[in-house]
mmCIF file of C-alpha atoms and ligand atoms in Angstrom:
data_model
loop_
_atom_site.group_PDB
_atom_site.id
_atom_site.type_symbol
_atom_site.label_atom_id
_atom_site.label_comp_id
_atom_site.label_asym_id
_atom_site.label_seq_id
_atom_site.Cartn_x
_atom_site.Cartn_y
_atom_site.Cartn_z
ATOM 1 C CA UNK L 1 35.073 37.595 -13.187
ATOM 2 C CA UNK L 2 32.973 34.636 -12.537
ATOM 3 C CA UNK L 3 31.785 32.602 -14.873
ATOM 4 C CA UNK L 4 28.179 30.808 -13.923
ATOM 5 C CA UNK L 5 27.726 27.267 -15.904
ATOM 6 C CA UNK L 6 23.772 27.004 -15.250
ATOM 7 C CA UNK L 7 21.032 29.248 -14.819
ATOM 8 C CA UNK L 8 20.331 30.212 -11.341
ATOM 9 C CA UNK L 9 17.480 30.997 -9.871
ATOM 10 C CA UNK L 10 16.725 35.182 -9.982
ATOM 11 C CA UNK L 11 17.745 36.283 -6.663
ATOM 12 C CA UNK L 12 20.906 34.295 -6.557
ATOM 13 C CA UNK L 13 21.808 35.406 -9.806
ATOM 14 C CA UNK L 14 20.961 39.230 -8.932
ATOM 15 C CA UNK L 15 23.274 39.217 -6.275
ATOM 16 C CA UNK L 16 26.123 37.014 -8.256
ATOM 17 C CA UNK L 17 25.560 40.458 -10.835
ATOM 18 C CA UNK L 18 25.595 42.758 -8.102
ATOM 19 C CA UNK L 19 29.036 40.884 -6.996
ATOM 20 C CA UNK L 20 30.584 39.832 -9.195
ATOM 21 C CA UNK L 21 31.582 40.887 -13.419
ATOM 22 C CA UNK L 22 29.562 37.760 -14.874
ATOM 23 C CA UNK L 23 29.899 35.572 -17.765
ATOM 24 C CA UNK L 24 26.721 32.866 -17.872
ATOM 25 C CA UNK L 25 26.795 29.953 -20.228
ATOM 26 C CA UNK L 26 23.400 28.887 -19.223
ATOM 27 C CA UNK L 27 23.975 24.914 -20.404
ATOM 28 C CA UNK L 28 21.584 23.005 -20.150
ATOM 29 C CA UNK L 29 21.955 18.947 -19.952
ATOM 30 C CA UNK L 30 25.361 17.037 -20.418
ATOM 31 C CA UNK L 31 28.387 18.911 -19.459
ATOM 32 C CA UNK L 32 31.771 19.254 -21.632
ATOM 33 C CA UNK L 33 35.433 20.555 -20.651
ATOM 34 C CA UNK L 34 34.997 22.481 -23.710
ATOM 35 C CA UNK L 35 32.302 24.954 -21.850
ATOM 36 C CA UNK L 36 34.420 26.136 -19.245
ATOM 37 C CA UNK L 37 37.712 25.616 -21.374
ATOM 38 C CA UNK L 38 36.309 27.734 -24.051
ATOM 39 C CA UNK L 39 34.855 30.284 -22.061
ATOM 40 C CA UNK L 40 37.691 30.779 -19.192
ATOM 41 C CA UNK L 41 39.880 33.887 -20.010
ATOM 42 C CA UNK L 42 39.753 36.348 -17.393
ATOM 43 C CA UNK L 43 37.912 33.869 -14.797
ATOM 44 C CA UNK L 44 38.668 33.997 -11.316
ATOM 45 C CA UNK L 45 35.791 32.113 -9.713
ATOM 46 C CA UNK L 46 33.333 29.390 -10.995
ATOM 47 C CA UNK L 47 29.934 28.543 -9.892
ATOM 48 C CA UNK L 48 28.792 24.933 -11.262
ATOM 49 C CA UNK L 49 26.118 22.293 -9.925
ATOM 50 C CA UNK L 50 26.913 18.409 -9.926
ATOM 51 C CA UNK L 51 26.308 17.487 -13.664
ATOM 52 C CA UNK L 52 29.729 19.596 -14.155
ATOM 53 C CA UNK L 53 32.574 17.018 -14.158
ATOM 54 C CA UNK L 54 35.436 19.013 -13.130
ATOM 55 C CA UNK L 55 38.233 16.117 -13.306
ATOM 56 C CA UNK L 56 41.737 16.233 -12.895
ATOM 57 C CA UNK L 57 42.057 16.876 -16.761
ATOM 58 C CA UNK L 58 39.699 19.480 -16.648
ATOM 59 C CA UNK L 59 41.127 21.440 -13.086
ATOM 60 C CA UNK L 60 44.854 21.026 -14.571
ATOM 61 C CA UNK L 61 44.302 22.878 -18.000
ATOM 62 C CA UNK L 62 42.170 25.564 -16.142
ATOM 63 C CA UNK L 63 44.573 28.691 -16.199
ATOM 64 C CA UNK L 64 46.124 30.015 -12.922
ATOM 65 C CA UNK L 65 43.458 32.953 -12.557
ATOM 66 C CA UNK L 66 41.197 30.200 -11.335
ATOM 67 C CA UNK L 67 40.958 30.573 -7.671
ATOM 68 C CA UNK L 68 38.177 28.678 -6.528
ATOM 69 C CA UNK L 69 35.236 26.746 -7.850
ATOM 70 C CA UNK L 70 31.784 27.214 -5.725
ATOM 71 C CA UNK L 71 29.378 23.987 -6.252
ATOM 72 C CA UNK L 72 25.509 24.528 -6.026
ATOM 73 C CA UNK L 73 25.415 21.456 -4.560
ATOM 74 C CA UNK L 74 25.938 19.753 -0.914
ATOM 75 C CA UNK L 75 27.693 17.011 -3.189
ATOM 76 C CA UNK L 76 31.419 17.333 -4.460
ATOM 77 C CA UNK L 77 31.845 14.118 -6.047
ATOM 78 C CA UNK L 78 31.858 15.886 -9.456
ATOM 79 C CA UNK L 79 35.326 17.626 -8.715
ATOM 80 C CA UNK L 80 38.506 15.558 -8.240
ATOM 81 C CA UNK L 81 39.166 17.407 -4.814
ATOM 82 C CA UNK L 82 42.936 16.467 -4.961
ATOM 83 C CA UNK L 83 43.493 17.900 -8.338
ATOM 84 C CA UNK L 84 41.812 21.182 -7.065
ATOM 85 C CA UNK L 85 44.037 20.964 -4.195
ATOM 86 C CA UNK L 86 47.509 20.201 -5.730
ATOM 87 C CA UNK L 87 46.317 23.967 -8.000
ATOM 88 C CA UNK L 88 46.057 26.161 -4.893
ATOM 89 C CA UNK L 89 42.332 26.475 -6.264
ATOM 90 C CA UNK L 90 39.537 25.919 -3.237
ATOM 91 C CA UNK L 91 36.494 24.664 -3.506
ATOM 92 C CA UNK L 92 32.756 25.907 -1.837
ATOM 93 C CA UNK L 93 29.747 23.748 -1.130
ATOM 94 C CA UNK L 94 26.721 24.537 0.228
ATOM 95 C CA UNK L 95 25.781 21.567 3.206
ATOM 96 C CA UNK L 96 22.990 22.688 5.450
ATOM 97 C CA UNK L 97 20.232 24.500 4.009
ATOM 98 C CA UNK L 98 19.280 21.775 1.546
ATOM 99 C CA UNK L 99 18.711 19.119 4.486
ATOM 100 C CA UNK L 100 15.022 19.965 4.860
ATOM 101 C CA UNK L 101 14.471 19.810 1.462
ATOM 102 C CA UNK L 102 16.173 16.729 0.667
ATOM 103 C CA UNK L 103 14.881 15.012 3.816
ATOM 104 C CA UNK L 104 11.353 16.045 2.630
ATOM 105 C CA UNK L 105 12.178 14.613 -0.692
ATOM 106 C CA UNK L 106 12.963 11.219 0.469
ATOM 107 C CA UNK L 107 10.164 10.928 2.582
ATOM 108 C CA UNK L 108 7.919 11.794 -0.457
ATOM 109 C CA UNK L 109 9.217 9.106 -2.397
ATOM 110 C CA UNK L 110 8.595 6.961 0.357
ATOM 111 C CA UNK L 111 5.274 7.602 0.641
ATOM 112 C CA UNK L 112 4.791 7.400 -3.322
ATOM 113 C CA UNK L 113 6.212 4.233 -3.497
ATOM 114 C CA UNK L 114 4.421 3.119 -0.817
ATOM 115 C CA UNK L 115 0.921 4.181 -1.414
ATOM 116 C CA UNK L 116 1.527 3.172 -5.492
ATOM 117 C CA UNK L 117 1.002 7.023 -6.125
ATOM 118 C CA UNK L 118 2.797 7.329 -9.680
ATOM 119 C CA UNK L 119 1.104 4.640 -11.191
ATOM 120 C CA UNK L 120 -2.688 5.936 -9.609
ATOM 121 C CA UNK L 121 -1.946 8.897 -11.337
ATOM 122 C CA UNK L 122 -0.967 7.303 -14.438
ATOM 123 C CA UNK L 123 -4.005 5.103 -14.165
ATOM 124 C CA UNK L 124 -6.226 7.870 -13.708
ATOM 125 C CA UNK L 125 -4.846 10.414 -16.819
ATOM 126 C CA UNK L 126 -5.063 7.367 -19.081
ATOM 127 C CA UNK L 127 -8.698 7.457 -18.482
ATOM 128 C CA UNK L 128 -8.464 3.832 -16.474
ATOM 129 C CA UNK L 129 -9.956 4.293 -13.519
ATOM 130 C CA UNK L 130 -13.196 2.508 -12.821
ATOM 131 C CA UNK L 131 -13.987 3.951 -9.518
ATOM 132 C CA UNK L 132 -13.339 2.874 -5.749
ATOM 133 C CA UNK L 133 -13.056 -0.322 -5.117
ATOM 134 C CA UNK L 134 -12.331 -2.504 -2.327
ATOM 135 C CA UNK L 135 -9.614 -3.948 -3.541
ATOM 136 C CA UNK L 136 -8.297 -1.513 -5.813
ATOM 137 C CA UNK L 137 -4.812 -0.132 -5.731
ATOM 138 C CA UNK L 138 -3.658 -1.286 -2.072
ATOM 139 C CA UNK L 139 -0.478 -0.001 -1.266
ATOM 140 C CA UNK L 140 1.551 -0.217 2.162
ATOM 141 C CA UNK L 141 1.809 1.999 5.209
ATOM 142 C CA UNK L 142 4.592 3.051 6.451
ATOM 143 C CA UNK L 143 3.562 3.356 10.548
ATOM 144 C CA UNK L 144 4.885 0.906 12.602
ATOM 145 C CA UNK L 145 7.442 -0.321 9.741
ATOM 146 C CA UNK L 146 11.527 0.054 9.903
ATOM 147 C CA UNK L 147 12.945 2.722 7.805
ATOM 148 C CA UNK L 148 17.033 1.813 7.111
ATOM 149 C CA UNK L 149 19.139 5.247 6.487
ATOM 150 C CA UNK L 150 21.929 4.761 4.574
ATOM 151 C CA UNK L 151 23.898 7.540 5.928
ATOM 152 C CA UNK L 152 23.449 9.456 8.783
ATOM 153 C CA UNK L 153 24.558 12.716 8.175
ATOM 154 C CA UNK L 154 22.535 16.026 7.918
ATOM 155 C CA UNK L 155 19.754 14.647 5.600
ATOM 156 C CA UNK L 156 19.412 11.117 6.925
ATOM 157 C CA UNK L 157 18.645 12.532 10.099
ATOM 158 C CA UNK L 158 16.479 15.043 9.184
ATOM 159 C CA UNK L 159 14.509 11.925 7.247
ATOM 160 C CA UNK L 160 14.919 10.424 10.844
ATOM 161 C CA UNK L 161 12.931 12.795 12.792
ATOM 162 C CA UNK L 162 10.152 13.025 10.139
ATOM 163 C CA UNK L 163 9.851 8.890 10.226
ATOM 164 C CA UNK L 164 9.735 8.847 13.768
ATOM 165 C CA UNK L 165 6.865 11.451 13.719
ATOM 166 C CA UNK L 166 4.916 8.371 11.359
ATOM 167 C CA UNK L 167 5.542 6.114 14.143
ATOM 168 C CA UNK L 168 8.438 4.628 12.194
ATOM 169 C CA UNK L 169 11.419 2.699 13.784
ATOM 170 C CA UNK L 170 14.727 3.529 12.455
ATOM 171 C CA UNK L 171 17.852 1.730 11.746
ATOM 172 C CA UNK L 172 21.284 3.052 10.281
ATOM 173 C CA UNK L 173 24.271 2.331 8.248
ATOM 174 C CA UNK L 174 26.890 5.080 8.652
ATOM 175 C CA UNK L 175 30.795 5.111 8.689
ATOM 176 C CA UNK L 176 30.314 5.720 12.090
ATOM 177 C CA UNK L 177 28.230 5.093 15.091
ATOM 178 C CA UNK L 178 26.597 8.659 16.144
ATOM 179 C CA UNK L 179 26.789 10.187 19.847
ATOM 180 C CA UNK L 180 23.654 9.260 21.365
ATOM 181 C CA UNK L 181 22.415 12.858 21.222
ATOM 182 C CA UNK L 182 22.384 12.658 17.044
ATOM 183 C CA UNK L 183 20.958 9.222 16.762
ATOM 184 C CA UNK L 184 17.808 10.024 19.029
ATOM 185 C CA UNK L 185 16.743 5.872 19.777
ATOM 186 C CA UNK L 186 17.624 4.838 16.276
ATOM 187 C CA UNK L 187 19.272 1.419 16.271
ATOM 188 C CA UNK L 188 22.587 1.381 14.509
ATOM 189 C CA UNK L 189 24.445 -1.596 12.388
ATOM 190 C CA UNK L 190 27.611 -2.380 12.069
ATOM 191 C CA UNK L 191 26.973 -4.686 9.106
ATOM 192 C CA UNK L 192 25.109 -4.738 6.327
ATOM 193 C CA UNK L 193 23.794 -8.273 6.627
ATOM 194 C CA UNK L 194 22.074 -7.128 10.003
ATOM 195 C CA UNK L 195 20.605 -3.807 8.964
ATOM 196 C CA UNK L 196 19.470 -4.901 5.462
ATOM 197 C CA UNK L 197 17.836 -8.254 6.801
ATOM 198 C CA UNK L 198 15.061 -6.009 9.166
ATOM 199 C CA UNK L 199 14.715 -3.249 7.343
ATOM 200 C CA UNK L 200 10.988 -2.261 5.391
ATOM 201 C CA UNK L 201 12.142 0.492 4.098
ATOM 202 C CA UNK L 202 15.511 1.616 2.503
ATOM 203 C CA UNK L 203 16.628 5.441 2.296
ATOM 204 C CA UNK L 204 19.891 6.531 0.835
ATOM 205 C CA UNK L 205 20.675 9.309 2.014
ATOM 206 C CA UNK L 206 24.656 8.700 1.492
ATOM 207 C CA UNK L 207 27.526 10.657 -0.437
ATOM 208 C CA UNK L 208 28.207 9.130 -3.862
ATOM 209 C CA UNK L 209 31.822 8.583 -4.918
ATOM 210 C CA UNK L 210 33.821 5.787 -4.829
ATOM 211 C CA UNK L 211 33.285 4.723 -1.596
ATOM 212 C CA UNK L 212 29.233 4.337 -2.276
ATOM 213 C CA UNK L 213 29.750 2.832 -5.844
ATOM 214 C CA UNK L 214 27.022 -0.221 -6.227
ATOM 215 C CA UNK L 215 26.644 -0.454 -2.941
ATOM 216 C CA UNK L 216 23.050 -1.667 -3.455
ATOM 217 C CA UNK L 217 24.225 -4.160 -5.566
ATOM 218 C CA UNK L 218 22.329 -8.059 -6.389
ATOM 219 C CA UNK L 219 24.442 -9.657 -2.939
ATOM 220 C CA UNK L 220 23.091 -6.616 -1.138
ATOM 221 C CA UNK L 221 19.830 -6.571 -2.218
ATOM 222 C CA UNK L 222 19.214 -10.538 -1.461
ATOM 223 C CA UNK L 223 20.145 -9.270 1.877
ATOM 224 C CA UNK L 224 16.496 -7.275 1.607
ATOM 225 C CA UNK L 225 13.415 -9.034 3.414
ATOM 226 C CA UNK L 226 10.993 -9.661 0.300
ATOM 227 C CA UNK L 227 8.616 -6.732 -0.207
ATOM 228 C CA UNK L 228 11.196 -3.913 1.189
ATOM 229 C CA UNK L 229 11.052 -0.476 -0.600
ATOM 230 C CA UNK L 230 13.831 1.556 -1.880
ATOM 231 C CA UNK L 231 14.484 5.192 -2.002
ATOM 232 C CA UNK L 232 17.610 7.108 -3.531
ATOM 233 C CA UNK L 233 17.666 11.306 -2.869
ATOM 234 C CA UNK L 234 21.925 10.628 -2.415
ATOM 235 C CA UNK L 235 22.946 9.986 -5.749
ATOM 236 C CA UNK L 236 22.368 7.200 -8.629
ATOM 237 C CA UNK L 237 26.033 5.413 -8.423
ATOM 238 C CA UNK L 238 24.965 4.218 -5.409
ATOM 239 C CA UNK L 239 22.545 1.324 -6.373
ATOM 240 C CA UNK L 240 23.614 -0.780 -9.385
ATOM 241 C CA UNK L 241 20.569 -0.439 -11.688
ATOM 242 C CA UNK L 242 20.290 -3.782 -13.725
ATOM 243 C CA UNK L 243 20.304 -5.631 -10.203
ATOM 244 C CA UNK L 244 17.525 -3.242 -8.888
ATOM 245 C CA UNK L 245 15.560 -3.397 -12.206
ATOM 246 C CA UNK L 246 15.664 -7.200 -11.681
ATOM 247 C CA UNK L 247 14.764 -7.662 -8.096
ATOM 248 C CA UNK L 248 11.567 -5.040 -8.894
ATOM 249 C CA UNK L 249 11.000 -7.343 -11.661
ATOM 250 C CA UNK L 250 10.401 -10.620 -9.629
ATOM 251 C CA UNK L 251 8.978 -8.362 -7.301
ATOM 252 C CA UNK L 252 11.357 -9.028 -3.947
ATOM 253 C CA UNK L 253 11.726 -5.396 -3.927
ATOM 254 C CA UNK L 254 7.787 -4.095 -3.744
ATOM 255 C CA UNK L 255 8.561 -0.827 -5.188
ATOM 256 C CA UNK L 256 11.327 2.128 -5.393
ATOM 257 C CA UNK L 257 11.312 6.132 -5.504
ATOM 258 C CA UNK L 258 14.209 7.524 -7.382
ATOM 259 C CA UNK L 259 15.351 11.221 -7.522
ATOM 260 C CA UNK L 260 18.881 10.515 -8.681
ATOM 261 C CA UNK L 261 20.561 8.445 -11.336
ATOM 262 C CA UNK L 262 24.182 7.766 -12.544
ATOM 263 C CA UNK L 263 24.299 8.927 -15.932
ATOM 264 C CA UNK L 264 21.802 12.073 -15.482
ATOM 265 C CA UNK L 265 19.516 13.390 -17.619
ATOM 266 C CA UNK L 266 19.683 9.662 -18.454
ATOM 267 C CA UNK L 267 17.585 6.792 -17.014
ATOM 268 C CA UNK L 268 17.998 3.423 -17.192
ATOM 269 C CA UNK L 269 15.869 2.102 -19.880
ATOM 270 C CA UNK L 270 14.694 -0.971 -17.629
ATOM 271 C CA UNK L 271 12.929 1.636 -14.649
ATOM 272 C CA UNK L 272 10.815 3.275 -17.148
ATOM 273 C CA UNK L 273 8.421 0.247 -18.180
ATOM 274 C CA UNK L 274 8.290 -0.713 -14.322
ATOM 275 C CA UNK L 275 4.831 0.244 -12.365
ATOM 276 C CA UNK L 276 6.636 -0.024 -9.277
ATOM 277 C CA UNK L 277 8.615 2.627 -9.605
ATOM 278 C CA UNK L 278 8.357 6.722 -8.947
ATOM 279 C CA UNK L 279 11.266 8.428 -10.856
ATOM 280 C CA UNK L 280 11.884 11.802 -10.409
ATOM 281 C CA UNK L 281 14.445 14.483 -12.231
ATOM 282 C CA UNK L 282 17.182 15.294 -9.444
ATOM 283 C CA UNK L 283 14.156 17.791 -7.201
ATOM 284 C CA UNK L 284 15.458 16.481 -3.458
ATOM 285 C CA UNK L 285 16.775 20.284 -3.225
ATOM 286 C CA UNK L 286 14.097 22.053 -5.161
ATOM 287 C CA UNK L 287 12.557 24.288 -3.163
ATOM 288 C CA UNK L 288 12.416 28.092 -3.480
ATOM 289 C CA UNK L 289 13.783 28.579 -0.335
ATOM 290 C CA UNK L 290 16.022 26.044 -0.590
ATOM 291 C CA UNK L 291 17.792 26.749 -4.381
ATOM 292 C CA UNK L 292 18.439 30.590 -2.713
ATOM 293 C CA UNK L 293 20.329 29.167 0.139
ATOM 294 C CA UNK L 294 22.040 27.564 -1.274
ATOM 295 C CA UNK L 295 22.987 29.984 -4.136
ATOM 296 C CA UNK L 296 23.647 31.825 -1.393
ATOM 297 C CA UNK L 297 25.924 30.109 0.247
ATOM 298 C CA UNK L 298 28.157 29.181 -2.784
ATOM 299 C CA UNK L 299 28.228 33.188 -3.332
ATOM 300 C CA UNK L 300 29.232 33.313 0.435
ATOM 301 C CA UNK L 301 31.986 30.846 -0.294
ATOM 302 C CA UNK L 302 33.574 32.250 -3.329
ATOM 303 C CA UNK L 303 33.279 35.961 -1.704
ATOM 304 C CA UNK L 304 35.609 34.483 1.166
ATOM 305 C CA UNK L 305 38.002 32.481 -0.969
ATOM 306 C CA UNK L 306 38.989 35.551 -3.500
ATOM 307 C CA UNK L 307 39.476 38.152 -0.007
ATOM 308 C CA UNK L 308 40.985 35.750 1.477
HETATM 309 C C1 DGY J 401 23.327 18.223 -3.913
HETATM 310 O O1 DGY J 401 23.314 19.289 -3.303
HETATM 311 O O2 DGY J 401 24.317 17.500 -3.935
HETATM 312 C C2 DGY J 401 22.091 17.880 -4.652
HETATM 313 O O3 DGY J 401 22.134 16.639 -5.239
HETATM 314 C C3 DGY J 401 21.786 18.942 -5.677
HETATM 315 O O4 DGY J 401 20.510 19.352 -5.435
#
């Protein structure tokens, strides 16, 4: 039997019926043990997304039915891999068909931020707007500018090609330099000093985890020229928030676009009084085509593990 934490989208869940015995718990915002714990006899498979904190606690009292857990999500930071490991119980992602999506994401928020988009809007449903005006509401383009990809894996390269089609020039931080044929002309950095100091724009597109925790942090983002712009589609434990809220404040970093945040469904108090800033609810994989993939995918990947 599997047992589905979220709602899915209609197709994916169709075919998880037509598959599958299914018990759905349809939660909805912050996750508890108790949900799956309470729910678990007779499970053999679980589908979950990222805001489902499956720790070492949680994996160890799962019974020995369990024999794999399928994330809706590219991202496994939200299951202690190890844990899952040392049970025999294997674990399915779904890298790939959300790298379109997500890359498109990123360079939405780019533009938004750029172009001052969320606070126009804001401006304009407040009843504020005056008119056109010369000086109105100048923003920033983005041709001609440096974009800095933090992480070069599927989706920072996909955000790659797109920037290079606006006649950007891009620069990257990765744990590795790429073969030439990945990083088509863009300029890699071994350092962070180097890459940050050049850079007009900032995209993470990185794995969160441990390895990624506060990495934009104040030291880091000193390191920005004045004016850069941020983006986050990777996920919120990445940037350290009271350092970013305070360099938008003084206004060294011009603006930022965030679709991701630590503590989700919370945000930081300090972003939400900020003009400067776009903030959007998680969406970098939200498209219709998209969410099916990548339902199918997980389906895919728990069908394999229980015949295997
Ligand atoms: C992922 O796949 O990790 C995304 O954050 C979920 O859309």
């Amino acid at each position: 039997m599997l047992l589905i934490t979220r709602d899915m989208p209609p197709e994916v869940l169709a075919r998880a019926r037509r598959e599958h015995e299914t018990r759905e718990l349809r939660l909805t915002g912050r996750f508890e043990a108790r949900h799956v714990l309470d729910n678990i006899a007779g499970i053999n498979a679980i589908l979950c997304i990222p805001a489902d904190k499956f720790d070492a606690a949680l994996i160890k009292a799962l019974p020995g039915t369990v024999k794999v857990i399928g994330t809706f999500s590219v991202g496994m930071e939200h299951i202690d891999l190890d844990a899952a490991a040392a049970r025999g119980i294997k674990i399915c992602h779904t890298p790939d068909v959300l790298t379109t999506a997500t890359a498109e994401l990123s360079l939405t928020l780019m533009l938004m931020a750029a172009r001052r988009a969320g606070e126009g809007e804001r401006i304009l449903r407040a009843g504020r707007w005056q008119g056109l005006a010369p000086t109105h509401h100048l923003g920033r383009g983005v041709a001609g500018k440096t974009l800095g990809i933090l992480g070069m894996g599927r989706i920072g390269r996909a955000l790659a090609e797109m920037a290079r089609g606006l006649n950007m020039q891009v620069h990257y931080r990765n744990r590795q330099r790429l073969p030439a044929e990945l990083e088509q002309g863009a300029t890699y950095h071994a350092d962070d000093a180097s890459f940050l100091a050049v850079l007009d724009f900032l995209s993470i597109n990185a794995p969160g985890g441990k390895e990624t925790f506060h990495w934009l942090n104040a030291e880091r983002l000193a390191l920005l020229k004045p004016g850069a712009i941020i983006v986050n589609t990777g996920r919120g434990t990445t940037i350290d928030d009271d350092a970013l809220v305070a360099a938008l404040c003084t206004g060294h970093v011009a603006a930022a676009g965030l679709d991701v945040f630590a503590n989700e469904p919370e945000i930081p108090p300090g972003y939400l009084t900020l003009e400067n800033v776009v903030l959007l609810p998680h969406i970098g994989s939200a498209t219709i085509e998209a969410r099916n993939a990548m339902g199918f995918l997980a389906l895919d990947g728990i069908k394999a593990a229980l015949t295997s």
